[in-house]
XYZ file of C-alpha atoms in Angstrom:
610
model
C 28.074 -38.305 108.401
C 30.482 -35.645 109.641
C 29.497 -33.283 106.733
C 25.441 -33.891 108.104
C 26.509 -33.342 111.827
C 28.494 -29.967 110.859
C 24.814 -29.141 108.719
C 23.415 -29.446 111.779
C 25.080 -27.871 113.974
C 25.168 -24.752 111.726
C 21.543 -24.451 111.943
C 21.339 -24.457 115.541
C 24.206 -21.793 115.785
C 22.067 -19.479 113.203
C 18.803 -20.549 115.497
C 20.722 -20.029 118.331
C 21.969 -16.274 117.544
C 19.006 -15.519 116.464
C 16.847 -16.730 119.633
C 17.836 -16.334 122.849
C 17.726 -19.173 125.616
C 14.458 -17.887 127.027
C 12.551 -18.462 123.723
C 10.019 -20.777 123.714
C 10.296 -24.389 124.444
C 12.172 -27.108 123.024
C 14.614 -27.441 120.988
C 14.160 -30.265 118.869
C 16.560 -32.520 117.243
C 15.072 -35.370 115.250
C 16.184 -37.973 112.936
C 15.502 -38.207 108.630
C 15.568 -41.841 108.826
C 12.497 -43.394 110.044
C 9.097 -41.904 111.293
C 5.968 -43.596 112.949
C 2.552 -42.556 112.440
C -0.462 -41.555 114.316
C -2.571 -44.093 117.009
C 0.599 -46.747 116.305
C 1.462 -49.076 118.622
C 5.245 -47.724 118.453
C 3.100 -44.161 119.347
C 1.939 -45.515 122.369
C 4.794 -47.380 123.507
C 6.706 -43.552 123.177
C 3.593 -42.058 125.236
C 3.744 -44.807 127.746
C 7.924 -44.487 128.116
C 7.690 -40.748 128.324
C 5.035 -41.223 131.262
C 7.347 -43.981 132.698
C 10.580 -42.174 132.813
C 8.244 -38.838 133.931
C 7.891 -40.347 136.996
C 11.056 -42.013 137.728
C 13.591 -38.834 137.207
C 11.058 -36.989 139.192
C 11.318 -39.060 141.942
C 14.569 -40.276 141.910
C 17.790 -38.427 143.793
C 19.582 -38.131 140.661
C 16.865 -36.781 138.761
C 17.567 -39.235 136.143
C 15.705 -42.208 134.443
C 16.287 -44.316 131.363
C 14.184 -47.687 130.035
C 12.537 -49.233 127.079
C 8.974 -50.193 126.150
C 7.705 -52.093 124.029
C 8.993 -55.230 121.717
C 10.506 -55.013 118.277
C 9.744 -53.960 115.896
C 7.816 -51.196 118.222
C 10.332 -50.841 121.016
C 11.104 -47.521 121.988
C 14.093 -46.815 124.172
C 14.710 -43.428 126.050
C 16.490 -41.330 128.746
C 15.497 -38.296 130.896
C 17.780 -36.198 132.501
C 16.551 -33.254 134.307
C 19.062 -30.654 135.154
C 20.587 -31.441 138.544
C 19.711 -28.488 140.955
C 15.781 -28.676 139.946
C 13.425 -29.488 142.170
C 11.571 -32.670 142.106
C 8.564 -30.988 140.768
C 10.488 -29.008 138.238
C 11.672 -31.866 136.692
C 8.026 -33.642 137.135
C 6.832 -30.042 134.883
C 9.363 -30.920 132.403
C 8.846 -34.616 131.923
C 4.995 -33.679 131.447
C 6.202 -31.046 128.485
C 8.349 -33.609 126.777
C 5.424 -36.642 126.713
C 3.444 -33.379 125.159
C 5.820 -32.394 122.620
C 7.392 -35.270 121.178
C 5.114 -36.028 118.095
C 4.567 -32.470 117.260
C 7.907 -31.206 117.553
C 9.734 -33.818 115.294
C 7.063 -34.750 113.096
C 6.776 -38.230 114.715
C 10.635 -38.666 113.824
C 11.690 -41.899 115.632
C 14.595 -40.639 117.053
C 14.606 -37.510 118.319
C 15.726 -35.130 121.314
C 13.871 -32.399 123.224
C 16.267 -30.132 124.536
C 14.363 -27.849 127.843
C 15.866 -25.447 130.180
C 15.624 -27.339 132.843
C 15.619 -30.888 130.960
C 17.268 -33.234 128.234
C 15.023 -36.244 126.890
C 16.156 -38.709 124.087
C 14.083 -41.629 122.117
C 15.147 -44.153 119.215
C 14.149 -47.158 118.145
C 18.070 -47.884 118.467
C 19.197 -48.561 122.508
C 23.514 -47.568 120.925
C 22.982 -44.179 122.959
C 22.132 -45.447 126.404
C 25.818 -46.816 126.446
C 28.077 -44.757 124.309
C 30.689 -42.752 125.617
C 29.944 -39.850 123.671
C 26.834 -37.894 122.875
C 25.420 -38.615 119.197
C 26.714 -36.032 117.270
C 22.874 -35.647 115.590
C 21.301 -35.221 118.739
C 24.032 -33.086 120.205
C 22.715 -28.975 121.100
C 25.401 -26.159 120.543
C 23.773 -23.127 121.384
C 24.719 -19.733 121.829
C 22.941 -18.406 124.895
C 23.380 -14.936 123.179
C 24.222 -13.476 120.374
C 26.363 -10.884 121.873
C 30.345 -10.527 122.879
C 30.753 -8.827 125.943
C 33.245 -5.832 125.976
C 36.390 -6.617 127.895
C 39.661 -5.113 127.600
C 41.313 -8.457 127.609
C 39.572 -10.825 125.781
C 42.580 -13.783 126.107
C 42.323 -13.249 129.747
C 38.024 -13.749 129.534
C 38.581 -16.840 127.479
C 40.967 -18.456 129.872
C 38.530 -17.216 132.908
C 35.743 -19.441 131.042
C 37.883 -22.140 130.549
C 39.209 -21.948 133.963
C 35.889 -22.635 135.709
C 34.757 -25.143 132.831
C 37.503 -27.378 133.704
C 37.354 -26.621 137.645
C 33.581 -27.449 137.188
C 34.181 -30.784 135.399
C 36.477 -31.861 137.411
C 34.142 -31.658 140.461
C 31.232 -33.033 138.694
C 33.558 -36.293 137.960
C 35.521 -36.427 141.493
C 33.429 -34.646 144.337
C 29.821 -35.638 142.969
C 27.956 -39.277 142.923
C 25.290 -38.045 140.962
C 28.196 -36.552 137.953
C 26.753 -33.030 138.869
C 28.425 -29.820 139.598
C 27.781 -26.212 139.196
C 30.108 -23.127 139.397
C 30.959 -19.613 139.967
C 33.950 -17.613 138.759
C 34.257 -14.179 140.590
C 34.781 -11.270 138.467
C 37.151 -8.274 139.164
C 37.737 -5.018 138.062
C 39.476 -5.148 134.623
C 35.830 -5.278 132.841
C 35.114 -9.508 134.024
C 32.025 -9.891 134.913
C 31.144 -13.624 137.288
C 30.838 -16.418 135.187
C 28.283 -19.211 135.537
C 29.030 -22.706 134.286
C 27.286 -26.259 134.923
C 28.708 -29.791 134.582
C 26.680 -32.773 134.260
C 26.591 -36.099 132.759
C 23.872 -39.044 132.858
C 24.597 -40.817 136.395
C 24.650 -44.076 135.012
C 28.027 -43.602 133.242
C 31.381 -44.361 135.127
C 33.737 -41.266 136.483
C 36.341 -42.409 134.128
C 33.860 -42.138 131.045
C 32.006 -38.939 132.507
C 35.001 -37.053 132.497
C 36.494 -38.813 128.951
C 32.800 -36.913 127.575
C 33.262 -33.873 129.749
C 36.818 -33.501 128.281
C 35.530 -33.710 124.835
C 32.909 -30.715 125.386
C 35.424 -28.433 126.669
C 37.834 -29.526 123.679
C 35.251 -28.321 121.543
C 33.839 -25.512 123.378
C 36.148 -22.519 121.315
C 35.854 -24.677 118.067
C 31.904 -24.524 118.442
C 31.302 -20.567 119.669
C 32.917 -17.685 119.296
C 35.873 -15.970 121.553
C 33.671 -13.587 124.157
C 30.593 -14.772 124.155
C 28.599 -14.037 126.759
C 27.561 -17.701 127.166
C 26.792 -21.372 125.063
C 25.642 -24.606 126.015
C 26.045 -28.058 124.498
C 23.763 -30.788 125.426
C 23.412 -34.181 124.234
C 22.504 -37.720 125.145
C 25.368 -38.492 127.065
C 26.904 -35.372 128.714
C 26.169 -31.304 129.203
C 28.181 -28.446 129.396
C 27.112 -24.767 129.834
C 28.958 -21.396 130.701
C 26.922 -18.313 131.280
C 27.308 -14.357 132.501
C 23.736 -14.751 134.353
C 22.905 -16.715 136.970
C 21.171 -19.977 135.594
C 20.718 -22.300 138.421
C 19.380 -22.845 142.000
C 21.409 -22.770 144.985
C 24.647 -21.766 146.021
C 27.789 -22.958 143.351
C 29.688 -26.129 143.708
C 32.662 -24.738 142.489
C 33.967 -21.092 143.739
C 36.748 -19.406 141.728
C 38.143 -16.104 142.903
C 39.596 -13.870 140.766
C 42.291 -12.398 143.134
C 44.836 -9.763 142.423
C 48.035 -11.818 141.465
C 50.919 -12.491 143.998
C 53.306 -9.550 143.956
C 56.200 -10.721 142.495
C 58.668 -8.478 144.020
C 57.929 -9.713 147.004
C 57.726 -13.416 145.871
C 61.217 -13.401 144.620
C 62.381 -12.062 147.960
C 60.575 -14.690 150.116
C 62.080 -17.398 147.353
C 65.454 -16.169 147.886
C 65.413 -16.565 151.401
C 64.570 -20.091 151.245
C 67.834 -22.288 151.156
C 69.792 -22.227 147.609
C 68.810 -25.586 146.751
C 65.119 -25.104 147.299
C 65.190 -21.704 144.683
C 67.058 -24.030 142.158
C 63.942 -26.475 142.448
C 61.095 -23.434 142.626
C 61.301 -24.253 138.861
C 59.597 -27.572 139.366
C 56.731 -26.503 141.537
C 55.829 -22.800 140.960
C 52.769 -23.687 139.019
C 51.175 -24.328 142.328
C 52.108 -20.980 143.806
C 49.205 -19.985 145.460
C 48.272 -16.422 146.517
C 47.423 -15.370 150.370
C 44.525 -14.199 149.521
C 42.708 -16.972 148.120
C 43.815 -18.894 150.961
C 42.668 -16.373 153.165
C 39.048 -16.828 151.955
C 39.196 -20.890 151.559
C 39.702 -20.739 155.311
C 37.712 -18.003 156.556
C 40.982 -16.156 157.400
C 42.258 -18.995 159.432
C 39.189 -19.169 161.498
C 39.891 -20.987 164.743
C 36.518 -23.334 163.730
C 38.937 -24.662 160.661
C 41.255 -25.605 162.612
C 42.538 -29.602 162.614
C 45.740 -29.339 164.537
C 49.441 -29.388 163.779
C 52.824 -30.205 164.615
C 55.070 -27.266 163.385
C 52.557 -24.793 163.040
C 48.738 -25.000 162.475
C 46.642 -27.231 160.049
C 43.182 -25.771 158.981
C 40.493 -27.149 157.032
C 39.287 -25.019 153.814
C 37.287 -24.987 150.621
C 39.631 -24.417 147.388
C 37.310 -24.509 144.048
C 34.767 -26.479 145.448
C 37.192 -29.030 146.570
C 38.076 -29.652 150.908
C 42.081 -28.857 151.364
C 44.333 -28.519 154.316
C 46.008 -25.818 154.671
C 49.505 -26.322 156.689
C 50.478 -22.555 157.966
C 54.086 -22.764 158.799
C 55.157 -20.924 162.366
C 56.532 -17.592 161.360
C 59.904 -16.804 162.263
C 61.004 -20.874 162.889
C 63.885 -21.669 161.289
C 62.273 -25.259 161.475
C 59.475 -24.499 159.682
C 61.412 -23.224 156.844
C 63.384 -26.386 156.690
C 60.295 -28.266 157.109
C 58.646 -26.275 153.882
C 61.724 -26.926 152.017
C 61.523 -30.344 152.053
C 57.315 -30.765 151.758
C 57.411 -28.087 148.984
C 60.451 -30.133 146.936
C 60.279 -33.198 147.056
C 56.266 -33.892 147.892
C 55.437 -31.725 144.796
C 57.563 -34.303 142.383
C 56.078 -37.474 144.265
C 52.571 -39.000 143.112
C 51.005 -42.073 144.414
C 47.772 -43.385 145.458
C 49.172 -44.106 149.035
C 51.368 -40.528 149.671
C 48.859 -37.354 150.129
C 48.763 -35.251 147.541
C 50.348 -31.526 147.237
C 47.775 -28.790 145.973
C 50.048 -26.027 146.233
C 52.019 -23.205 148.674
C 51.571 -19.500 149.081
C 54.740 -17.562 150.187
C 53.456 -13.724 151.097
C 53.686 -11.368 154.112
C 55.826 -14.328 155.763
C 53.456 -16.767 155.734
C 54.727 -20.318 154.278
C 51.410 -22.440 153.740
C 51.410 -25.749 152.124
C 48.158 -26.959 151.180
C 47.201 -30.565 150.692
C 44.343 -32.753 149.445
C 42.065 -32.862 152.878
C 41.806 -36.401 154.433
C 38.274 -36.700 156.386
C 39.280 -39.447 158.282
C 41.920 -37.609 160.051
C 45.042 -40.137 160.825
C 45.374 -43.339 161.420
C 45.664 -42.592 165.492
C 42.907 -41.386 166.126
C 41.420 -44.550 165.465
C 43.883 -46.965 166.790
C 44.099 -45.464 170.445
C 40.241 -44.581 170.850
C 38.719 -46.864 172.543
C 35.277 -46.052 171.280
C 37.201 -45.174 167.459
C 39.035 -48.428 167.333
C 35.886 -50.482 166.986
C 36.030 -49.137 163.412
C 39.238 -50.276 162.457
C 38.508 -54.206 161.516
C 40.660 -56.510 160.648
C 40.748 -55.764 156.918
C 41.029 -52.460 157.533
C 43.885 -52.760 159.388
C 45.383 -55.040 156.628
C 44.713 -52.814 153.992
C 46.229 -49.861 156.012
C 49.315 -52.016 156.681
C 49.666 -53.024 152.634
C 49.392 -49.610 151.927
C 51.748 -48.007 154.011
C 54.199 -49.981 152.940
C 53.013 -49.882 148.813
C 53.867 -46.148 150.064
C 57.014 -46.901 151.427
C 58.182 -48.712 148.656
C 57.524 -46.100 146.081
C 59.331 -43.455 147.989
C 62.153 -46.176 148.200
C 62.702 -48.018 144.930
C 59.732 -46.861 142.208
C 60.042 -42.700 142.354
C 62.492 -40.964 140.439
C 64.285 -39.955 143.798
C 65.217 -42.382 146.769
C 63.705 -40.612 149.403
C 63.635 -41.391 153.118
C 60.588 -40.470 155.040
C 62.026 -40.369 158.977
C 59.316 -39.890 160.496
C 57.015 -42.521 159.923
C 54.310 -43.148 162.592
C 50.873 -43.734 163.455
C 49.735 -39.905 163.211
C 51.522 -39.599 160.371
C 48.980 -42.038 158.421
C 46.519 -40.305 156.997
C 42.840 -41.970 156.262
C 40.436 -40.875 153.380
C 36.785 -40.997 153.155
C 37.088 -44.902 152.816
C 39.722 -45.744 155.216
C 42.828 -45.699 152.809
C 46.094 -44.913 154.017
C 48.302 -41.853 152.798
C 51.722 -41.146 153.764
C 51.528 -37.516 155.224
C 54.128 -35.063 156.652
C 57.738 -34.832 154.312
C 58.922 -31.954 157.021
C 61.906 -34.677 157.446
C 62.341 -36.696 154.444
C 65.462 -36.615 152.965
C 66.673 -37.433 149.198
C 68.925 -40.241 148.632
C 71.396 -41.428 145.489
C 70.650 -43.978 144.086
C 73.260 -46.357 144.964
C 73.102 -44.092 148.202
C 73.090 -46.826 151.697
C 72.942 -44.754 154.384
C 73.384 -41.032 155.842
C 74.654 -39.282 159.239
C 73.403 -35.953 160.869
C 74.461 -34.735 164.078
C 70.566 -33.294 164.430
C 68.295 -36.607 165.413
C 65.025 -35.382 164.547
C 61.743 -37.249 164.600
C 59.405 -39.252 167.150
C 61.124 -41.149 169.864
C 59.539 -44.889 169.902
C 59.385 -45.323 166.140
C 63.170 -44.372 165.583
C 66.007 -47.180 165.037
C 68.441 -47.906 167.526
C 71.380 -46.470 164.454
C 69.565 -43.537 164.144
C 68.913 -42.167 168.070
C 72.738 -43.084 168.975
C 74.755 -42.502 166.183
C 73.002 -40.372 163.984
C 72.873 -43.411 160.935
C 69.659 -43.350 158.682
C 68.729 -44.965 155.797
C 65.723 -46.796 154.122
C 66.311 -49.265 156.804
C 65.362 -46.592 159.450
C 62.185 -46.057 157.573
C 61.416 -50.235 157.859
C 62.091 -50.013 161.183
C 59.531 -47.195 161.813
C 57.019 -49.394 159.673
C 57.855 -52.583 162.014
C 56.643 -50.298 165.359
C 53.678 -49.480 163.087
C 52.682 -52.649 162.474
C 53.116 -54.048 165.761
C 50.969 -50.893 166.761
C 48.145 -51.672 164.358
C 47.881 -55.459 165.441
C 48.014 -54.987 169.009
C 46.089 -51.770 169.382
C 48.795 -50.163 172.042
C 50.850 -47.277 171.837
C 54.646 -47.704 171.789
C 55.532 -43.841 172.300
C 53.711 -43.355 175.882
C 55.459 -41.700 178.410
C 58.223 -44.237 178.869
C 57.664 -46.729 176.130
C 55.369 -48.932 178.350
C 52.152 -50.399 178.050
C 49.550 -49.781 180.276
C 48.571 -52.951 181.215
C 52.180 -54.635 182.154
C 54.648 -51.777 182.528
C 56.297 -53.798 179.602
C 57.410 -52.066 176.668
C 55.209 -53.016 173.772
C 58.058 -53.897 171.119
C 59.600 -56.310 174.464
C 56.047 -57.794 175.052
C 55.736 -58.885 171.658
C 59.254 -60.118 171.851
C 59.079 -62.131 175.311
C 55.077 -64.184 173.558
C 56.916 -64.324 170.081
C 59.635 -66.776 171.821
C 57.094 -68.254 173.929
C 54.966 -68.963 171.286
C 51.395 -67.157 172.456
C 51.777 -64.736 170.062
C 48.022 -64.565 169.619
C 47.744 -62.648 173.627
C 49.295 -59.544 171.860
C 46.613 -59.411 169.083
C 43.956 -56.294 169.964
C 41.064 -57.192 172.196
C 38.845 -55.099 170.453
C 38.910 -57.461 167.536
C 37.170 -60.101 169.345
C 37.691 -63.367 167.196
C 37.063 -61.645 164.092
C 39.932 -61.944 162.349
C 42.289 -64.670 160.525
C 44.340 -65.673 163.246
C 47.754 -66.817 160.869
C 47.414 -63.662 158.888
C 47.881 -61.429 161.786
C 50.642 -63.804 163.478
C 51.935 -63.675 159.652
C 51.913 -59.206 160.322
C 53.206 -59.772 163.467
C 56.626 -61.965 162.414
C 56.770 -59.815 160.077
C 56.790 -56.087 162.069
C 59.221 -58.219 164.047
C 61.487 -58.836 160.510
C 61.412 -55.119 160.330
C 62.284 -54.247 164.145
C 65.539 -56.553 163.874
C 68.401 -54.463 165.731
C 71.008 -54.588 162.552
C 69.462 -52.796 159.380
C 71.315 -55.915 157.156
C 68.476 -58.595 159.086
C 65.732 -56.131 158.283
C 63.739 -56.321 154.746
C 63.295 -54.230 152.391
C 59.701 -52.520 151.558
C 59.996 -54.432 148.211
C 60.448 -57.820 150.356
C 57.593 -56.906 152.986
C 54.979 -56.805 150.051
C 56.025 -60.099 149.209
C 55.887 -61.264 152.072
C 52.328 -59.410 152.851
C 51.002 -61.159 149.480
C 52.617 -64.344 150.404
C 50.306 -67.402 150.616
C 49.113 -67.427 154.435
C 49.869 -71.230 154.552
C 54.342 -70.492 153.443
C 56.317 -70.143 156.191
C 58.273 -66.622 156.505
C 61.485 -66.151 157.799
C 62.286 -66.004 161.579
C 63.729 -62.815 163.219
C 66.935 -62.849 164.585
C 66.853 -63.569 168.529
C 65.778 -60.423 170.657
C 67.786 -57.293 170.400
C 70.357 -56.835 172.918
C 69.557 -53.257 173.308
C 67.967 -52.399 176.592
C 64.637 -49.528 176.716
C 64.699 -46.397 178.606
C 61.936 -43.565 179.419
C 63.990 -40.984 177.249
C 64.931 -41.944 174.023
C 63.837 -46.145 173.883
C 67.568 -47.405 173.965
C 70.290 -47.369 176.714
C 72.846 -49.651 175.340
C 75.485 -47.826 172.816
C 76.362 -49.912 169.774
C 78.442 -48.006 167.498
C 79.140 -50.351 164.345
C 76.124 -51.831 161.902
C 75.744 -53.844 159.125
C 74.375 -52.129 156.051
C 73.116 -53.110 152.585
């Protein structure tokens, strides 16, 4: 078999050198082992599928159609896939050409593929390609779109430019696309690279997971198929496509933009590195492969255009387009010593941390003073601008709001026990919560985090940073944090999320009662009418002893000595617990008293740690 597949592909390289893509009209691949003949009733079924999936790739939004007609021993079974920035008509045209040319073009071979410019049909008598991960190697096109290697002075440095957008364009098609579609563009520059044009596609019935496990596999084989500088190839087959070009090839503007910017100046990189603290240079190490030059940021935002812009706590936050993909783009304050430190810590330790429920680091630029840190972008924005809208909160249900709370602290947990460091967020909080395109939570902002031993309990700093409201009584008067800070910030977040109401407003107290929010839920947690504190806005939709069971336990987490409190690993067993168990009680109320400044008026100097 794999001597027949390399016999075939050696034809269609010789075919392919020898015609260029815009000679005539398909390309057929067909089968030895079986044929049907003339006025058959397998004939007709293949005339009447062809017709069949004609219509439906032409009509449908994925331009894509697969099916069977017919009974054995006369069933037929095929696929269309029309190339995914035709028009609807276009792919109409094509479907007509391929119930034309079947027959004639394979010598009524039973399995067979018609390759088109602007389409990819299949039929067998055999349904194994309609869910294989792969393409049939038999039915698979690798074809030179020219014959020709274009002259460039670096011809490692064209190679890597091809496989650069390949990848960039895969990865879109498999991420950023429903319909497993994606095309690209890779700038040129001045040292002889011309733009390259790629495409990405695979039949919209597969799964991400095995889309990109086909993808993979076509770029794997893309310099083992075609020679180093060609000017461009294609490989198409039942399952998947892949194509790289020097001419523009498809409709529209690209999916994918790479720019082929000068590279950072690293004179000047060194010197901005070296004036970052000593112990961030020793860890540049770690993350420089997502250095980032200021001028590719410059274009993904449109020069910081103030139309980009999301917002930002030190220094702005703009919205931008990085190879195809949406990023934020945090731009540092220039000349803040707090920014710096904020950097340090984001660019350190967020770069080593990966999770489903932390946001993800793309990469930095440090150039002409600028420190930018640029992140996955979250469309949902964070969690409160949902929670104190009064129009946005409708959209936070009940399960929502449960699914944010689980994974926050699945978040939490990581950063405390599962990653390689013990890290301590200290600034966890509502707008800190960031929501993706389905309403997941991600643990945003590491300006303040700090790394812990591992046997490490607790920390003092004479500089309390972070949000009034959501820090621990330890931390505002004595300076003592630990991961028992960071449970304590998650208790005011959960207490948030249930009731709806703001804990850090002017003085720490609620509109409706001129009670503070965390003494509210106190005062109906001892009178037993919890269920007065849970948000309005829910109506009666909503499990009633799961959110007491959140509210107990935001109270766990809220306890005034860090011993009493959980730990993250506890409150997701206690989250997963059965509804029906009973959970542990907090301690009585807090004896510290609430102020308008900084939430606590009563000095305790001694706690119990763990």
């Amino acid at each position: 078999m794999q001597r027949r597949c390399l016999a075939v592909h050696a034809v269609l390289l010789i075919a392919a050198i020898a015609l260029p893509l815009a000679a005539s009209q398909p390309w057929p691949l067909c089968g030895r082992n079986a044929n049907y003949t003339a006025g058959s009733t397998y004939e007709t079924n293949l005339q009447d599928l062809a017709l069949t999936l004609r219509a439906k790739a032409s009509s449908s939004p994925t331009l894509f159609a697969s099916g069977t007609n017919g009974t054995a021993p006369n069933a037929v079974y095929g696929l269309l896939l029309c190339r995914g920035d035709v028009s609807s008509s276009d792919c109409f045209d094509c479907g007509s050409r391929v119930a034309q040319d079947d027959g004639q073009a394979c010598n009524r071979a039973k399995d067979s593929a018609l390759v088109y410019n602007q389409c990819y049909a299949r039929f067998s008598d055999k349904a194994d390609f309609l869910t294989s991960t792969y393409n049939t190697p038999e039915f698979q096109t690798t074809y030179l779109i020219s014959g020709t290697n274009i002259s460039s002075t670096d011809v490692a440095g064209y190679n890597r430019a091809v496989t650069e957008i390949l990848n960039a364009t895969v990865r879109h098609a498999v991420e950023n696309s429903t319909r497993l579609f994606a095309t690209g563009l890779r700038r040129g520059n001045d040292s002889g690279f011309r733009d390259i044009y790629s495409m990405a596609q695979c039949v919209p019935e597969m799964s991400s997971t095995l889309c990109r496990t086909c993808l993979d596999g076509l770029v794997g084989q893309w310099w083992n198929t075609f020679p180093r500088n060609g000017e461009g190839a294609r490989i198409a087959g039942d399952r998947c496509h892949l194509r790289s070009e020097l001419a523009l090839f498809y409709t529209g503007d690209p999916m994918v933009l790479l720019q082929d910017v000068a590279p950072v100046n690293a004179e000047e990189t060194v010197y901005q590195i070296t004036n970052l603290p000593v112990d961030t240079t020793d860890d540049f190490e770690s993350v420089k492969s997502t250095l980032l030059s200021l001028a590719l940021l410059r274009l993904a935002t449109d020069n910081f255009h103030e139309s980009n812009k999301l917002g930002g706590g030190f220094g702005a936050v703009y919205k931008g387009i990085l190879s195809g993909q949406e990023v934020a783009v945090k731009r540092m304050a220039k000349g803040s010593n707090q920014g710096l430190e904020e950097l340090k810590n984001e660019l350190v330790l967020v770069a080593k941390l990966h999770h489903k429920n932390l946001v993800r680091l793309v990469g930095f630029c440090l150039e002409e003073g600028e420190r930018l840190l640029v992140y996955e972008y979250m469309p949902n924005k964070s969690l409160d601008t949902f929670l104190f809208d009064t129009e946005q909160r409708s959209r936070l249900d009940w399960s929502t709001r449960f699914r944010i709370i689980e994974g926050v602290a699945r978040g939490l947990q990581y950063l405390h026990q599962d990653s390689q460091k013990k890290i301590v967020h200290r600034d966890m909080k509502a707008s800190n919560i960031l929501l993706d395109a389905d309403m997941n939570p991600k643990i945003g902002d590491f300006g303040l985090a700090r790394l812990f031993a591992q046997d490490q309990t607790r920390e003092v700093t004479s500089r309390i940073a972070g949000t009034f409201g959501y820090m621990s009584p330890e931390y505002v008067m004595c300076g003592q944090y630990s991961t028992k800070s960071d449970v304590f910030s998650f208790g005011i977040l959960v207490i948030e999320i249930v009731t709806g109401r703001r804990r850090n407003s002017g003085p720490y107290l609620s509109e409706q009662n001129d009670e503070d929010i965390l003494c509210s839920v106190w005062r109906h947690w001892e009178e037993r009418t919890t269920v007065k504190m849970i948000d309005h806005s829910l109506g009666r939709n909503y499990p009633e002893v799961e959110v007491v069971k959140c509210i107990n336990i935001g109270l766990l987490c809220v306890q005034q000595n860090p011993v009493d409190r959980p730990t993250m690993a506890d409150v997701m067993v206690l989250l997963n617990s059965d509804t029906t168990c009973s959970l542990p009680a907090p301690a009585p109320r807090p004896i510290y008293l609430i102020d308008g400044i900084s939430g606590y008026s009563q000095t305790i100097s001694q706690w119990s740690w763990r």
